[in-house]
Coordinates of N, CA and C in Angstrom, one line a residue:
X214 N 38.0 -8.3 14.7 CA 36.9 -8.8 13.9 C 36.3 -10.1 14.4
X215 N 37.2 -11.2 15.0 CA 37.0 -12.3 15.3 C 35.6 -12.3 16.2
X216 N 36.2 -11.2 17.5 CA 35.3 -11.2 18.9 C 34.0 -10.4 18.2
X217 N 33.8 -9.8 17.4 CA 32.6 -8.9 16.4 C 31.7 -10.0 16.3
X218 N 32.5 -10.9 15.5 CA 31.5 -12.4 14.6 C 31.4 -13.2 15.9
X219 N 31.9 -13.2 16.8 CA 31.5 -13.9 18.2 C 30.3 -13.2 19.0
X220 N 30.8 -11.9 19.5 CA 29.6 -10.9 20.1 C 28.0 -11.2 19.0
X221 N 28.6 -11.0 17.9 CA 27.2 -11.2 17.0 C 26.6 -11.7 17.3
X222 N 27.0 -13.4 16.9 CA 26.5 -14.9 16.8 C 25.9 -15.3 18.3
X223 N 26.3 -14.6 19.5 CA 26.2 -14.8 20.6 C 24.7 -14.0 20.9
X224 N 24.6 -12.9 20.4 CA 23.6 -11.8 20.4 C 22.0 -12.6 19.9
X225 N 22.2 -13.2 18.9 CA 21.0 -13.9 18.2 C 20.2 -13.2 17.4
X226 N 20.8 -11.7 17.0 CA 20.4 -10.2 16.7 C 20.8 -11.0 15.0
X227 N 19.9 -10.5 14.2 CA 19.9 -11.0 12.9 C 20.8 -9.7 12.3
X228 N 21.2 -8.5 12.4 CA 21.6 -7.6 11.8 C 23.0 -7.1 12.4
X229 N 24.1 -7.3 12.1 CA 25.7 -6.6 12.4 C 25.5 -5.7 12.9
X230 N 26.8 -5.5 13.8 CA 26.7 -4.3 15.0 C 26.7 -3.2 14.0
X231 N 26.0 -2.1 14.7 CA 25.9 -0.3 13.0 C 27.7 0.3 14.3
X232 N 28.3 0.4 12.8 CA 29.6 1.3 13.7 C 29.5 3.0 14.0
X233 N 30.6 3.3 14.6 CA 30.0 4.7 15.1 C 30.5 5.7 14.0
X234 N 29.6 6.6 13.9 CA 29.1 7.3 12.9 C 28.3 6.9 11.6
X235 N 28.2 5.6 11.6 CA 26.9 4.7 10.3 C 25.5 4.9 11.3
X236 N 24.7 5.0 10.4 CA 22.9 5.0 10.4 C 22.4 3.9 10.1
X237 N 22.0 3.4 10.6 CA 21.0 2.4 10.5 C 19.7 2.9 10.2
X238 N 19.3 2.5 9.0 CA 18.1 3.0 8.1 C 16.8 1.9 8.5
X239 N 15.9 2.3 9.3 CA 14.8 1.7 9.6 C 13.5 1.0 8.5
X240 N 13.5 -0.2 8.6 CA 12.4 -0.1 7.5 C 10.9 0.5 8.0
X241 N 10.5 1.0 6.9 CA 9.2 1.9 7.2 C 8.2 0.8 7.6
X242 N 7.2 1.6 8.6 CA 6.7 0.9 8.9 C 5.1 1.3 8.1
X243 N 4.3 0.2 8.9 CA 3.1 0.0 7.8 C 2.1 1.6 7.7
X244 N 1.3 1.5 6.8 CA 0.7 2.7 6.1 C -0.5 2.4 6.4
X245 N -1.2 2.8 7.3 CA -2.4 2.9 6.8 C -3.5 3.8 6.1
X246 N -4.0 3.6 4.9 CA -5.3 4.6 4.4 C -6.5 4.0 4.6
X247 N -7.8 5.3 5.2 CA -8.6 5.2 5.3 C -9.4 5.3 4.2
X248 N -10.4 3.8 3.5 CA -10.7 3.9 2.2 C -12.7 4.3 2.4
X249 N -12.7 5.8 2.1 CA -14.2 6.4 2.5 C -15.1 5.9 1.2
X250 N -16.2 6.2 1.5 CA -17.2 5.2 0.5 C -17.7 6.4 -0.6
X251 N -17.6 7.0 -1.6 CA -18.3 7.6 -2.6 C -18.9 7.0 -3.2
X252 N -20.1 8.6 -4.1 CA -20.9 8.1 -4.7 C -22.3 7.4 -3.9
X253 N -22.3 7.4 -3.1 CA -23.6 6.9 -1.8 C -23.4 4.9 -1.9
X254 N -22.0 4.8 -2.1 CA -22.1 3.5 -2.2 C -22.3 2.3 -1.0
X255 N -21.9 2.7 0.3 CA -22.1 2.1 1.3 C -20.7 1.6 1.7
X256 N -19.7 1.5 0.6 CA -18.3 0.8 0.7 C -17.6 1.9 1.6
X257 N -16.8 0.9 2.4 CA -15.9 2.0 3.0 C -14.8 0.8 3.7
X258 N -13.4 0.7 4.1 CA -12.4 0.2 4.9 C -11.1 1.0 4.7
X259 N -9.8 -0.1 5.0 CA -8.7 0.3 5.1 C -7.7 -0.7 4.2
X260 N -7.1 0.2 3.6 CA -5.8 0.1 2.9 C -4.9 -0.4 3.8
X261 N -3.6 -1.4 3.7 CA -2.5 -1.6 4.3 C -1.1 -1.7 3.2
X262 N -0.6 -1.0 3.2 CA 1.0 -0.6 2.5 C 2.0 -0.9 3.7
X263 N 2.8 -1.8 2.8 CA 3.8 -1.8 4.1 C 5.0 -2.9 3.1
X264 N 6.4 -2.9 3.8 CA 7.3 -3.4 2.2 C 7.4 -5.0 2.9
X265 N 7.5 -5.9 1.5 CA 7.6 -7.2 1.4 C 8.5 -7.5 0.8
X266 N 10.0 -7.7 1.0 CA 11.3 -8.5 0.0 C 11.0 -7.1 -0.5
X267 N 11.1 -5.7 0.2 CA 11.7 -5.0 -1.1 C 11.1 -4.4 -1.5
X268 N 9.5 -4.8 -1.6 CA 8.2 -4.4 -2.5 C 7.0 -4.0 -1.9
X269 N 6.5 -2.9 -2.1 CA 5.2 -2.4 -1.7 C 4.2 -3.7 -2.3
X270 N 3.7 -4.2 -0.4 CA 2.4 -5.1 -0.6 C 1.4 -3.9 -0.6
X271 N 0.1 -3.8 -1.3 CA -0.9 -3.2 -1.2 C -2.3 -4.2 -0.7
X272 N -2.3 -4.5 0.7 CA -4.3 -4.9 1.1 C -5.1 -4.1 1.2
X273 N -6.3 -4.2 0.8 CA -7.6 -3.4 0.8 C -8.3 -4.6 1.1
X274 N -9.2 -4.0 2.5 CA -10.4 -4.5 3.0 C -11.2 -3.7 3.1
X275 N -12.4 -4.2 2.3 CA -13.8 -3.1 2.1 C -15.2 -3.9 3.0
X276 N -15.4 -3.6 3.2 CA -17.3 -3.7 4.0 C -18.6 -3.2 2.8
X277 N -19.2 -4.3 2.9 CA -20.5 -4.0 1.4 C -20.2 -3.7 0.5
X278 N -19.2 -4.6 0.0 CA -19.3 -4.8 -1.4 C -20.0 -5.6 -2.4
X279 N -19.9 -5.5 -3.2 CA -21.3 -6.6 -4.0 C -20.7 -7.6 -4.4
X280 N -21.0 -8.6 -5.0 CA -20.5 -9.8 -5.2 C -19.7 -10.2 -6.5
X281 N -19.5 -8.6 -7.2 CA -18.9 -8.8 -8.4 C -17.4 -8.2 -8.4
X282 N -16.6 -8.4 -9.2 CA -15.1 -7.9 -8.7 C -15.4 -6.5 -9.2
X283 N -14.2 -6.1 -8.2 CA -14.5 -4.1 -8.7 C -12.6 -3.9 -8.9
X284 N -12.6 -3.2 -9.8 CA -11.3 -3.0 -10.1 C -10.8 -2.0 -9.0
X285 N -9.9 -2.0 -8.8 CA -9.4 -0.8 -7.8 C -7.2 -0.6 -8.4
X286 N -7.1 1.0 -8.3 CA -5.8 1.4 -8.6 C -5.1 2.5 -7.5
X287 N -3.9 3.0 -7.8 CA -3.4 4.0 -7.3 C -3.1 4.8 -8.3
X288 N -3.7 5.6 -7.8 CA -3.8 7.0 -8.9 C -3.1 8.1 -8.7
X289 N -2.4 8.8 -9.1 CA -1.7 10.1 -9.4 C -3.0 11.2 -8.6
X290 N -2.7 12.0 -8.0 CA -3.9 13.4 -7.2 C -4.4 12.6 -5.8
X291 N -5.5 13.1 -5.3 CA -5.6 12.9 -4.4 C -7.5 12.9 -4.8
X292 N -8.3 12.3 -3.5 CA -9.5 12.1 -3.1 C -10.1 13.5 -3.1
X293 N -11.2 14.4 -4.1 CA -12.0 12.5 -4.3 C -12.4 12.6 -6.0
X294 N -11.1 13.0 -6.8 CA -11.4 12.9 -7.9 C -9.3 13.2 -8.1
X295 N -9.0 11.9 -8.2 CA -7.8 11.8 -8.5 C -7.7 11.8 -9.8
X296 N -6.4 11.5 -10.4 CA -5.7 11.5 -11.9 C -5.7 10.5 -12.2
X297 N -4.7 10.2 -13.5 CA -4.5 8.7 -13.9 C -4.0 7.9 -12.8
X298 N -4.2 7.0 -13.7 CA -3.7 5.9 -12.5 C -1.9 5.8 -12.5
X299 N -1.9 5.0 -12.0 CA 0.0 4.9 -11.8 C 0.3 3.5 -11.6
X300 N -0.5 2.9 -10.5 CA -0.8 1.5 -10.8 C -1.7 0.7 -10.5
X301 N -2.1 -0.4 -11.3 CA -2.8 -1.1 -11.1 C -2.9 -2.0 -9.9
X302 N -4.1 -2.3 -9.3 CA -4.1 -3.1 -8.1 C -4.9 -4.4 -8.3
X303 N -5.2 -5.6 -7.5 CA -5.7 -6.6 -8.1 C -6.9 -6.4 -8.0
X304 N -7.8 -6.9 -8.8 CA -9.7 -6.7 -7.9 C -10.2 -7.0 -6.6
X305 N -11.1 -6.1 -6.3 CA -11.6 -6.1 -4.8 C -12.4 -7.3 -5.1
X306 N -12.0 -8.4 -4.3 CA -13.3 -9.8 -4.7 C -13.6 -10.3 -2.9
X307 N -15.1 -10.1 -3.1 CA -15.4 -10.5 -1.4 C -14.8 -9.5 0.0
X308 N -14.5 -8.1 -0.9 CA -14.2 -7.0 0.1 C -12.7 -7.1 0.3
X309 N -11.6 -8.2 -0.8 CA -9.9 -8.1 0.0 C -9.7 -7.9 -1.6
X310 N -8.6 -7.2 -1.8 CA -7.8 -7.0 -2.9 C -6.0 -7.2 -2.1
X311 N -5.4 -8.0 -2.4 CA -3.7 -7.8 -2.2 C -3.0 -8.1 -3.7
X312 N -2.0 -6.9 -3.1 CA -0.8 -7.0 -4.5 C -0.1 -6.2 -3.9
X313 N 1.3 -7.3 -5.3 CA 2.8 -6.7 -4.5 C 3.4 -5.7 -5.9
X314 N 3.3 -4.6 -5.2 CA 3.7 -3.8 -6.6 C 5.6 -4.0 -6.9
X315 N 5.9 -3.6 -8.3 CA 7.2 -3.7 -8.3 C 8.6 -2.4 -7.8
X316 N 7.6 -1.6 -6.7 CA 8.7 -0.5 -5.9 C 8.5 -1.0 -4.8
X317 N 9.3 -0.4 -3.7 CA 9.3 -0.4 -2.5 C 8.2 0.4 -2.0
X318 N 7.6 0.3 -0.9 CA 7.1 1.5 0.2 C 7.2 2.2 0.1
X319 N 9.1 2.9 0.8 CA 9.7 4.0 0.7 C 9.1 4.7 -0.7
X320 N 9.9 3.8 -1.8 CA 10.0 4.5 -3.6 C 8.1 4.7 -3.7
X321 N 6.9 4.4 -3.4 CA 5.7 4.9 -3.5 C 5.8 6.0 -2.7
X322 N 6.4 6.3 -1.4 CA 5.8 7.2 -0.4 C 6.5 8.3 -1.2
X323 N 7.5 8.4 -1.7 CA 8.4 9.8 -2.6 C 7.3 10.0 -3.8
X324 N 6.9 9.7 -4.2 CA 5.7 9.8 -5.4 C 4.4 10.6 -4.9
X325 N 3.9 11.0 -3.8 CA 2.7 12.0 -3.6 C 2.7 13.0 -3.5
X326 N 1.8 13.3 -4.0 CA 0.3 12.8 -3.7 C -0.2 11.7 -4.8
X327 N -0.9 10.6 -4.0 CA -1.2 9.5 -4.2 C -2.7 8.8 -3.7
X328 N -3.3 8.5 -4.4 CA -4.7 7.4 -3.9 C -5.5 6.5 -4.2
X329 N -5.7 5.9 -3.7 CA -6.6 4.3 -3.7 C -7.8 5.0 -4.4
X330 N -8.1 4.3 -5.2 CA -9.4 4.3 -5.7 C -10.1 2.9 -5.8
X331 N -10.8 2.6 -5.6 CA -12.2 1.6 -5.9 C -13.2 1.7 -7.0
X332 N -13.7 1.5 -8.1 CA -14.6 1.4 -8.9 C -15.6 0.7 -8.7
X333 N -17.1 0.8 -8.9 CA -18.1 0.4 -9.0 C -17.7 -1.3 -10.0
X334 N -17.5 -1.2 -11.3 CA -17.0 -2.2 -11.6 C -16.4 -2.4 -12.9
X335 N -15.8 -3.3 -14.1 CA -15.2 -3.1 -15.0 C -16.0 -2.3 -16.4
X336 N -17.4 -2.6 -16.0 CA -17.9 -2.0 -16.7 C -18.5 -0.5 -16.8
X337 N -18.1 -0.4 -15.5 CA -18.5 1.2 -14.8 C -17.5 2.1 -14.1
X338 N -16.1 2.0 -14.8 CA -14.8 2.2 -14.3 C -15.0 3.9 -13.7
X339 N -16.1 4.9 -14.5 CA -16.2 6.3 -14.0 C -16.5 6.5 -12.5
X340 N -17.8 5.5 -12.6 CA -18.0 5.3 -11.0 C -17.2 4.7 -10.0
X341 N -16.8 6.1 -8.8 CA -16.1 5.6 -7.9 C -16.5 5.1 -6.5
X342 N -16.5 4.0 -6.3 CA -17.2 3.4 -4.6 C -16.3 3.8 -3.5
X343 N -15.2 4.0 -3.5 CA -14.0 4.0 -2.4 C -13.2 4.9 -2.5
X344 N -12.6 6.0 -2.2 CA -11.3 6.2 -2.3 C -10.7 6.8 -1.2
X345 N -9.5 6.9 -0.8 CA -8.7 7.2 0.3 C -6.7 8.0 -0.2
X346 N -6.4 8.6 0.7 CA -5.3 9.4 0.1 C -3.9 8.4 0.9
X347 N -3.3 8.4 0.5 CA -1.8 7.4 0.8 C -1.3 8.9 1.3
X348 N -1.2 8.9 2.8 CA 0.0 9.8 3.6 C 1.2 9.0 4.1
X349 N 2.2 9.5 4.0 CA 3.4 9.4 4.6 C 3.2 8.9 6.1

C-alpha cells in the first residue's frame, strides 16, 4: 500500500491507480445543442451542458436577440413544439443565459427526450424564438 501512496504522489495524477477488474467511470463530456431560430425570429446559437461539482451547467449563446430578457427552459418533448417545462433556465440577457441546474449531466441525459426552448419574452411566453433538442 505504502509503494501505491508513493507511485501515486510521484505520478502527480490527481486520481488513485483503478485496480484490475474496477472501471473507471469517465466524466461525460460536454453537450452540445444546436439552438435554431423559430417563428421567423432571426435568433439562432448553441447550448453548452456539461457537469460542474456534480451539476449540470446550462450556457446558451444566441445571435439577434433584442434587448429585452427572454425567458428560456428545458422542456419535456422535443423541437419544435415541446411539453412542459422540467426546468427552469436563467434569462437570455444580451444573447448569454448560464445556470447550474440541481442534477448532474449524466441524471439530465437519462431524462430524454429533452429541449431548450427560448421565448420571445415574459409577456409572450407562447411565442417561441429558439429551440434546439438535448442529444446524448
Amino acid at each position: 500500500m505504502v509503494v501505491l501512496a508513493i507511485a501515486f504522489s510521484l505520478t502527480g495524477n490527481d486520481s488513485p491507480p483503478v485496480s484490475p477488474g474496477e472501471r473507471k467511470v469517465a466524466e461525460p463530456a460536454e453537450s452540445k445543442v444546436a439552438l435554431v431560430a423559430q417563428n421567423d425570429s432571426g435568433e439562432s446559437g448553441v447550448a453548452i451542458i456539461r457537469d460542474e461539482g456534480g451539476k449540470a451547467k446550462v450556457i446558451l449563446n444566441l445571435r439577434n436577440t433584442p434587448a429585452i430578457p427572454q425567458p428560456a427552459h428545458i422542456h419535456l418533448g422535443a423541437c419544435p413544439t415541446p411539453a412542459a417545462v422540467k426546468y427552469p433556465l436563467a434569462n437570455v440577457v444580451n444573447g448569454v443565459s448560464e445556470t447550474l441546474l440541481a442534477v448532474s449531466a449524466n441524471e439530465l441525459l437519462k431524462q430524454l427526450p429533452l429541449a431548450i426552448n427560448v421565448h420571445k419574452s415574459s409577456d409572450d411566453l407562447k411565442t417561441y424564438v429558439a429551440c434546439g433538442n438535448i442529444n446524448k
